[in-house]
Coordinates of C-alpha atoms in Angstrom, one line a residue:
M1 CA 315.7 -22.2 92.1
N2 CA 313.0 -19.6 92.5
A3 CA 309.7 -20.5 94.2
N4 CA 306.3 -18.8 94.4
K5 CA 307.5 -15.9 92.3
Q6 CA 305.5 -12.7 92.7
H7 CA 305.2 -9.8 90.3
G8 CA 303.8 -7.3 92.8
V9 CA 303.8 -6.6 96.5
L10 CA 300.6 -6.4 98.4
A11 CA 300.0 -3.3 100.6
G12 CA 300.7 -3.9 104.3
T13 CA 303.2 -6.7 103.7
R14 CA 306.9 -6.7 104.7
I15 CA 309.9 -7.8 102.7
A16 CA 312.7 -9.7 104.3
V17 CA 316.1 -10.2 102.6
D18 CA 318.9 -12.5 103.6
I19 CA 322.2 -12.1 101.8
G20 CA 324.2 -15.3 102.2
S21 CA 327.5 -16.4 101.0
T22 CA 326.0 -18.2 97.9
V23 CA 322.3 -17.4 97.9
V24 CA 320.1 -14.3 98.3
K25 CA 316.7 -15.1 99.9
I26 CA 313.7 -12.8 99.6
A27 CA 310.5 -13.3 101.4
Q28 CA 307.2 -11.5 101.4
I29 CA 305.5 -11.6 104.8
G30 CA 301.9 -10.8 105.7
E31 CA 300.6 -8.6 108.5
R32 CA 300.3 -11.5 110.9
G33 CA 303.8 -12.8 110.1
E34 CA 302.6 -15.5 107.6
L35 CA 304.8 -16.3 104.6
I36 CA 303.2 -15.2 101.4
A37 CA 306.0 -15.9 99.0
Q38 CA 309.7 -16.8 99.1
N39 CA 312.3 -16.7 96.3
F40 CA 315.9 -17.9 96.2
Y41 CA 318.6 -16.6 93.8
P42 CA 322.3 -17.6 93.4
R43 CA 324.7 -14.8 94.3
D44 CA 325.8 -12.8 91.3
F45 CA 329.3 -12.0 92.2
D46 CA 329.9 -10.1 89.0
A47 CA 327.0 -7.7 89.6
G48 CA 327.8 -7.3 93.3
I49 CA 325.3 -7.3 96.3
A50 CA 323.8 -3.8 95.8
R51 CA 323.0 -4.1 92.1
Q52 CA 321.7 -7.7 92.4
V53 CA 319.5 -7.1 95.5
E54 CA 318.0 -3.9 94.2
S55 CA 317.3 -5.4 90.8
L56 CA 315.7 -8.4 92.4
L57 CA 313.5 -6.2 94.5
E58 CA 312.5 -4.2 91.5
E59 CA 311.7 -7.4 89.6
L60 CA 309.5 -8.5 92.4
G61 CA 307.6 -5.3 92.4
V62 CA 309.0 -3.7 95.5
A63 CA 309.0 0.1 95.2
K64 CA 312.3 1.9 95.8
D65 CA 310.7 3.9 98.7
H66 CA 309.1 0.8 100.3
D67 CA 309.7 1.6 104.0
D68 CA 309.4 -1.9 105.4
V69 CA 312.3 -3.9 104.0
L70 CA 314.2 -6.0 106.6
V71 CA 317.8 -7.1 105.7
C72 CA 320.2 -9.5 107.3
S73 CA 323.4 -11.0 106.0
S74 CA 326.0 -13.7 106.7
A75 CA 327.8 -13.1 103.4
N76 CA 331.2 -12.8 104.9
G77 CA 330.9 -16.0 107.0
G78 CA 330.7 -14.3 110.4
L79 CA 333.2 -12.2 112.4
R80 CA 335.8 -14.2 114.3
V81 CA 336.6 -13.1 117.8
G82 CA 339.3 -14.3 120.2
I83 CA 338.9 -13.6 123.9
V84 CA 341.7 -13.2 126.4
C85 CA 340.7 -13.0 130.1
L86 CA 342.4 -10.9 132.7
T87 CA 340.7 -12.9 135.4
E88 CA 339.3 -16.4 135.7
H89 CA 336.9 -17.8 133.1
F90 CA 333.8 -16.3 134.6
S91 CA 334.7 -13.1 132.8
G92 CA 335.3 -15.1 129.7
S93 CA 331.8 -16.5 129.7
I94 CA 330.4 -13.0 130.0
L95 CA 332.4 -11.8 127.1
R96 CA 331.7 -14.9 125.0
N97 CA 327.9 -14.4 125.8
Q98 CA 327.9 -10.9 124.4
V99 CA 330.0 -11.9 121.3
F100 CA 327.4 -14.6 120.6
Q101 CA 324.5 -12.2 121.0
A102 CA 326.1 -9.9 118.4
G103 CA 326.0 -12.8 115.8
A104 CA 329.8 -13.2 115.8
N105 CA 331.9 -16.4 116.3
P106 CA 334.0 -16.7 119.5
I107 CA 337.0 -18.8 118.3
F108 CA 338.8 -19.2 121.6
V109 CA 338.8 -18.1 125.3
R110 CA 342.2 -17.9 126.9
E111 CA 343.6 -16.6 130.1
I112 CA 346.2 -13.8 129.7
D113 CA 349.0 -15.7 131.3
E114 CA 348.6 -18.8 129.1
H115 CA 351.8 -19.6 127.3
G116 CA 351.8 -19.9 123.6
G117 CA 348.6 -17.9 123.0
D118 CA 346.5 -19.2 120.2
P119 CA 347.4 -19.5 116.5
S120 CA 343.8 -19.3 115.3
P121 CA 343.3 -16.2 113.1
V122 CA 340.7 -13.8 114.4
D123 CA 339.3 -10.5 113.2
I124 CA 339.2 -9.1 116.8
L125 CA 341.3 -10.0 119.8
L126 CA 339.1 -9.0 122.8
I127 CA 341.0 -8.5 126.2
G128 CA 338.8 -8.0 129.2
G129 CA 337.8 -9.1 132.7
G130 CA 337.6 -7.9 136.2
I131 CA 335.3 -5.3 137.7
D132 CA 336.1 -1.6 137.9
C133 CA 338.2 -1.3 141.0
E134 CA 341.1 1.1 141.6
D135 CA 343.2 -1.5 143.6
A136 CA 344.2 -3.5 140.5
A137 CA 348.0 -3.9 140.8
P138 CA 348.0 -7.7 140.1
L139 CA 346.0 -7.1 137.0
E140 CA 348.3 -4.3 135.9
N141 CA 351.3 -6.6 136.1
R142 CA 349.5 -9.2 134.0
L143 CA 348.6 -6.6 131.4
R144 CA 352.2 -5.5 131.1
R145 CA 353.4 -9.1 130.6
F146 CA 350.8 -9.7 127.9
K147 CA 352.4 -10.7 124.5
P148 CA 350.0 -10.0 121.6
E149 CA 352.5 -11.5 119.2
C150 CA 351.3 -14.9 120.4
Y151 CA 348.0 -14.3 118.6
R152 CA 346.9 -13.6 115.0
F153 CA 344.4 -10.8 114.9
G154 CA 343.2 -7.8 112.8
S155 CA 342.4 -5.4 115.7
M156 CA 342.7 -5.4 119.4
V157 CA 340.0 -4.3 121.8
Y158 CA 340.2 -3.7 125.6
A159 CA 337.1 -4.2 127.7
G160 CA 338.4 -4.7 131.2
N161 CA 338.8 -2.8 134.4
K162 CA 338.5 0.9 133.4
H163 CA 341.2 2.0 135.8
L164 CA 343.7 0.0 133.7
A165 CA 342.6 1.4 130.3
N166 CA 345.3 4.1 130.2
V167 CA 347.9 1.5 131.2
F168 CA 346.7 -0.7 128.3
L169 CA 346.9 2.1 125.8
D170 CA 350.4 3.1 127.0
V171 CA 351.6 -0.5 126.3
F172 CA 349.4 -1.0 123.2
P173 CA 348.6 2.4 121.7
K174 CA 346.8 1.0 118.6
A175 CA 344.2 -0.8 120.7
V176 CA 340.6 0.3 121.1
V177 CA 339.1 0.8 124.6
I178 CA 335.4 0.2 125.3
P179 CA 333.4 0.2 128.6
N180 CA 333.9 -2.8 130.9
P181 CA 330.8 -4.9 130.6
L182 CA 331.2 -6.0 134.2
A183 CA 331.4 -2.4 135.5
E184 CA 331.5 -2.3 139.3
S185 CA 329.7 -5.6 139.9
L186 CA 329.3 -9.0 138.2
S187 CA 325.9 -8.2 136.9
S188 CA 326.9 -7.8 133.2
R189 CA 324.1 -5.2 132.7
T190 CA 325.9 -3.2 130.1
S191 CA 326.3 -4.3 126.5
S192 CA 329.4 -2.5 125.3
V193 CA 331.0 -5.7 123.9
F194 CA 327.7 -6.7 122.2
E195 CA 327.4 -3.2 120.5
T196 CA 331.1 -3.1 119.5
V197 CA 331.2 -6.6 118.1
R198 CA 327.9 -6.2 116.3
R199 CA 329.1 -2.9 114.8
A200 CA 332.3 -4.5 113.7
Y201 CA 330.4 -7.5 112.3
L202 CA 328.3 -5.1 110.2
D203 CA 331.3 -3.1 109.2
D204 CA 332.9 -6.3 108.1
L205 CA 329.9 -7.1 105.9
V206 CA 329.7 -3.5 104.6
Y207 CA 333.3 -3.0 103.5
K208 CA 334.2 -6.6 102.5
E209 CA 330.9 -7.5 100.7
G210 CA 329.7 -4.2 99.4
V211 CA 326.6 -3.9 101.5
S212 CA 327.3 -0.2 102.0
E213 CA 326.4 0.3 98.3
L214 CA 322.8 -0.7 99.0
R215 CA 320.5 2.3 99.1
S216 CA 320.0 3.8 102.6
N217 CA 316.5 2.4 103.3
L218 CA 318.0 -1.1 102.8
S219 CA 321.4 -0.8 104.5
R220 CA 320.6 1.2 107.6
G221 CA 319.0 -1.6 109.7
I222 CA 320.9 -4.6 108.5
R223 CA 321.5 -7.4 111.1
P224 CA 323.7 -10.5 111.2
T225 CA 321.8 -13.6 110.2
P226 CA 323.0 -15.6 113.2
E227 CA 321.5 -13.0 115.5
V228 CA 318.2 -13.2 113.6
V229 CA 318.0 -17.0 113.8
N230 CA 318.7 -16.9 117.5
R231 CA 315.9 -14.4 118.0
G232 CA 313.6 -16.7 116.0
F233 CA 314.5 -19.7 118.1
H234 CA 314.0 -17.7 121.3
R235 CA 310.6 -16.6 120.1
A236 CA 309.6 -20.2 119.4
V237 CA 310.7 -21.2 122.9
L238 CA 308.4 -18.5 124.2
N239 CA 305.5 -19.9 122.2
C240 CA 305.0 -16.7 120.3
A241 CA 306.2 -17.9 116.9
T242 CA 305.0 -19.9 113.9
V243 CA 307.4 -22.7 114.7
Q244 CA 306.2 -24.7 117.6
V245 CA 308.6 -25.9 120.3
V246 CA 307.5 -28.4 122.8
G247 CA 309.9 -29.4 125.5
A248 CA 313.7 -29.4 125.4
C249 CA 314.9 -28.5 121.9
I250 CA 318.0 -28.4 119.8
L251 CA 318.2 -26.3 116.6
L252 CA 321.0 -26.7 114.1
D253 CA 321.5 -24.0 111.4
I254 CA 323.6 -25.7 108.8
G255 CA 325.4 -23.5 106.2
G256 CA 328.4 -23.5 103.9
A257 CA 330.9 -22.1 106.5
T258 CA 329.5 -22.9 109.9
T259 CA 326.9 -25.0 111.8
D260 CA 325.2 -23.0 114.5
L261 CA 323.9 -24.8 117.5
H262 CA 320.9 -23.3 119.4
Y263 CA 319.5 -25.1 122.4
T264 CA 317.3 -24.8 125.5
V265 CA 319.5 -24.9 128.6
E266 CA 317.8 -27.9 130.3
I267 CA 319.6 -30.1 127.8
V268 CA 322.9 -29.5 129.5
R269 CA 324.0 -32.3 131.8
D270 CA 323.9 -31.7 135.5
D271 CA 327.6 -32.6 135.8
S272 CA 328.8 -30.5 132.8
A273 CA 332.0 -28.7 133.7
V274 CA 330.9 -25.8 131.5
R275 CA 327.5 -24.2 132.1
P276 CA 325.6 -21.8 129.9
P277 CA 325.3 -18.3 131.3
G278 CA 322.5 -17.9 133.9
G279 CA 319.3 -16.0 133.3
S280 CA 318.5 -17.3 129.8
S281 CA 316.4 -20.1 128.6
V282 CA 318.4 -20.6 125.4
A283 CA 322.0 -20.6 124.4
R284 CA 324.1 -20.8 121.2
Y285 CA 327.4 -22.2 120.1
V286 CA 329.1 -22.0 116.7
F287 CA 331.0 -24.9 115.1
T288 CA 333.2 -22.9 112.8
D289 CA 334.7 -26.0 111.2
L290 CA 331.5 -27.7 110.2
G291 CA 330.0 -26.5 106.9
I292 CA 329.5 -28.0 103.5
M293 CA 331.4 -25.4 101.4
A294 CA 333.9 -23.1 103.0
S295 CA 334.5 -25.6 105.8
R296 CA 334.3 -28.7 103.6
D297 CA 337.9 -29.8 104.1
S298 CA 337.7 -29.7 107.9
L299 CA 334.3 -31.4 107.9
L300 CA 335.6 -34.2 105.6
L301 CA 338.7 -34.7 107.8
Q302 CA 336.5 -35.1 110.9
M303 CA 334.1 -37.5 109.2
R304 CA 337.0 -39.6 107.8
T305 CA 338.7 -40.0 111.1
H306 CA 335.6 -40.4 113.3
P307 CA 335.6 -43.8 115.2
R308 CA 331.9 -44.2 114.5
L309 CA 332.0 -43.4 110.8
Y310 CA 330.7 -46.8 109.7
E311 CA 327.8 -46.5 112.1
F312 CA 327.0 -43.1 110.7
L313 CA 327.1 -44.2 107.1
G314 CA 324.9 -47.1 108.0
A315 CA 322.3 -44.7 109.3
V316 CA 322.4 -42.5 106.2
L317 CA 323.1 -44.7 103.2
D318 CA 320.8 -47.4 101.8
E319 CA 323.6 -49.3 100.0
D320 CA 327.3 -49.5 99.4
V321 CA 328.1 -48.6 103.0
R322 CA 331.3 -50.7 103.1
E323 CA 332.6 -49.3 99.9
V324 CA 331.9 -45.7 100.8
Y325 CA 333.4 -46.3 104.2
R326 CA 336.6 -47.6 102.6
L327 CA 336.9 -44.7 100.1
L328 CA 336.2 -42.1 102.7
R329 CA 338.8 -43.5 105.0
E330 CA 341.3 -43.4 102.2
G331 CA 340.4 -39.9 101.1
E332 CA 339.2 -41.0 97.7
Y333 CA 335.5 -40.3 98.0
R334 CA 333.7 -37.1 97.0
P335 CA 330.5 -37.0 99.1
S336 CA 327.3 -35.4 98.0
P337 CA 326.1 -32.2 99.6
E338 CA 323.4 -34.4 101.3
L339 CA 326.0 -36.6 102.9
L340 CA 328.0 -33.6 104.0
S341 CA 324.9 -32.0 105.6
Y342 CA 324.2 -35.2 107.5
G343 CA 327.8 -35.2 108.6
C344 CA 327.3 -31.7 110.1
V345 CA 324.3 -33.0 112.1
F346 CA 326.2 -36.1 113.3
L347 CA 329.4 -34.3 114.3
A348 CA 327.7 -31.3 115.9
L349 CA 325.4 -33.5 118.1
D350 CA 328.3 -35.9 118.9
R351 CA 330.5 -33.0 120.0
F352 CA 327.7 -31.4 122.0
A353 CA 327.1 -34.8 123.7
Q354 CA 330.7 -34.9 124.7
G355 CA 331.3 -31.1 125.4
R356 CA 334.1 -31.1 122.8
G357 CA 334.7 -27.5 122.1
P358 CA 336.0 -24.4 123.9
G359 CA 333.1 -23.1 126.1
L360 CA 330.7 -25.9 124.9
P361 CA 328.7 -27.5 127.7
T362 CA 328.1 -31.3 127.8
A363 CA 324.6 -32.2 126.7
D364 CA 322.3 -35.1 127.5
L365 CA 320.8 -35.7 124.1
A366 CA 318.2 -38.0 125.6
R367 CA 316.6 -35.0 127.2
A368 CA 315.8 -33.5 123.8
A369 CA 312.2 -33.7 122.8
Q370 CA 312.7 -32.0 119.5
I371 CA 315.4 -31.3 117.0
I372 CA 314.9 -28.5 114.4
L373 CA 317.1 -28.2 111.3
T374 CA 317.3 -25.0 109.3
G375 CA 319.7 -23.2 106.9
G376 CA 320.5 -23.8 103.3
A377 CA 322.3 -27.0 103.8
A378 CA 319.4 -28.5 105.8
Q379 CA 317.0 -28.3 102.9
V380 CA 318.2 -31.5 101.3
L381 CA 317.8 -33.6 104.5
V382 CA 315.0 -36.1 105.3
E383 CA 313.4 -36.3 108.7
D384 CA 313.5 -40.1 108.9
V385 CA 317.2 -40.2 108.0
V386 CA 318.1 -37.5 110.5
A387 CA 316.1 -39.5 113.2
R388 CA 318.3 -42.5 112.4
V389 CA 321.5 -40.4 112.8
V390 CA 320.2 -39.1 116.2
R391 CA 319.3 -42.6 117.4
S392 CA 322.8 -43.7 116.6
L393 CA 324.1 -41.2 119.1
L394 CA 321.6 -42.1 121.9
S395 CA 322.2 -44.8 124.4
D396 CA 319.7 -47.6 124.6
G397 CA 316.4 -46.5 126.0
G398 CA 317.0 -42.8 125.2
T399 CA 314.0 -40.6 124.2
K400 CA 313.6 -40.4 120.4
P401 CA 313.2 -36.7 119.7
V402 CA 310.8 -35.4 117.0
V403 CA 312.7 -34.1 114.0
L404 CA 311.5 -31.0 112.1
I405 CA 313.2 -29.6 109.0
D406 CA 312.4 -25.9 108.5
K407 CA 311.8 -26.1 104.8
H408 CA 310.4 -22.5 104.6
Y409 CA 313.0 -20.8 106.8
Q410 CA 310.3 -20.0 109.2
V411 CA 312.7 -19.6 112.1
W412 CA 314.5 -16.9 110.1
I413 CA 311.2 -15.2 109.3
D414 CA 310.1 -15.3 112.9
G415 CA 313.4 -13.8 114.0
I416 CA 313.6 -11.0 111.5
T417 CA 310.1 -9.8 112.1
W418 CA 310.1 -10.0 115.9
S419 CA 310.1 -6.7 117.7
G420 CA 310.4 -8.3 121.1
H421 CA 313.6 -8.5 123.2
A422 CA 315.6 -11.8 122.8
S423 CA 317.9 -12.3 125.8
V424 CA 320.1 -15.0 124.2
S425 CA 323.4 -16.5 124.8

């Protein structure tokens, strides 16, 4: 599985490491951001992250004191965050935006008075909303009526009106209080939620996956991989990256646990009930139930029950479409990783076109001039087949977007090496 193996590192080059759930990726990058070499290694779960990564770097000739090693990880599948709003959903979109920026996965957005809560398990339950104003009696009443037992969570964080923080702690003394991201206005200038979630994401990686055992020059600057990919996409949209983006674009990062959707905001339909947050040219959404390994069962269920399954199979398969259709419907077919990856593309774009997902806008796929596919599961795909899948979702006369498969993970490289600011959603 190794490619372009190097036995020494040139002076002035940078090393980038991505620790995934199943694969460790190491790239050697030149001074101008060009890819010199890239290697892929199956995760050695017996050795553990620290021992494996450090031994791989040593094997590639990277000195222990090399001061330009960039590390990111998605080894734990991403932090799951549930959002409960004290006010209307505007506050929820602000909170969700900062959770996305931190590389975590917002699982749901609910209002505090919604009956039944949400049974989806999350690592963090984030309660917030409202600006910092002293006259907040209605919100206080809503807080006191809140029933956290209607949710399944690991920890609870309050990020709402600061004048109600003590009330919240009185009722829920084990909660953590952080600054209100809306402060005294609706400007959302502060990034308390982003910093808290990002820190929790990294702690989740550190303590569950052993990243903390990496030597200090490797572990101190680690980033979540979704954040890195989003930065790479944003950089491409700004025309300062290796990957060229021309016109409205959709990027799908397909992995074992999730499929991440990144898109330019002009793709959103004018009549979409959900809008991406203002002030940004790109946005992001995570399909936590679309992945070819950890989310395989939920992916298969959605493929099997989709009303356009036969049409999808006709676009992907060269033969035996009818038989595969029958076996899939009956739950007796074991699809290849390739078919599962195409399934992620089909379902993600179909759901985006219909706005089927909490907080997901409705897209006009005909506006897309380009579709980029990246991630481990995308490497087995073929552009022409992806184009057929996309055409099956477009109405007659729709624009046929150009399909690009990021075979060298260049979006990841552009993101992890970028020092610029990525204001993403």
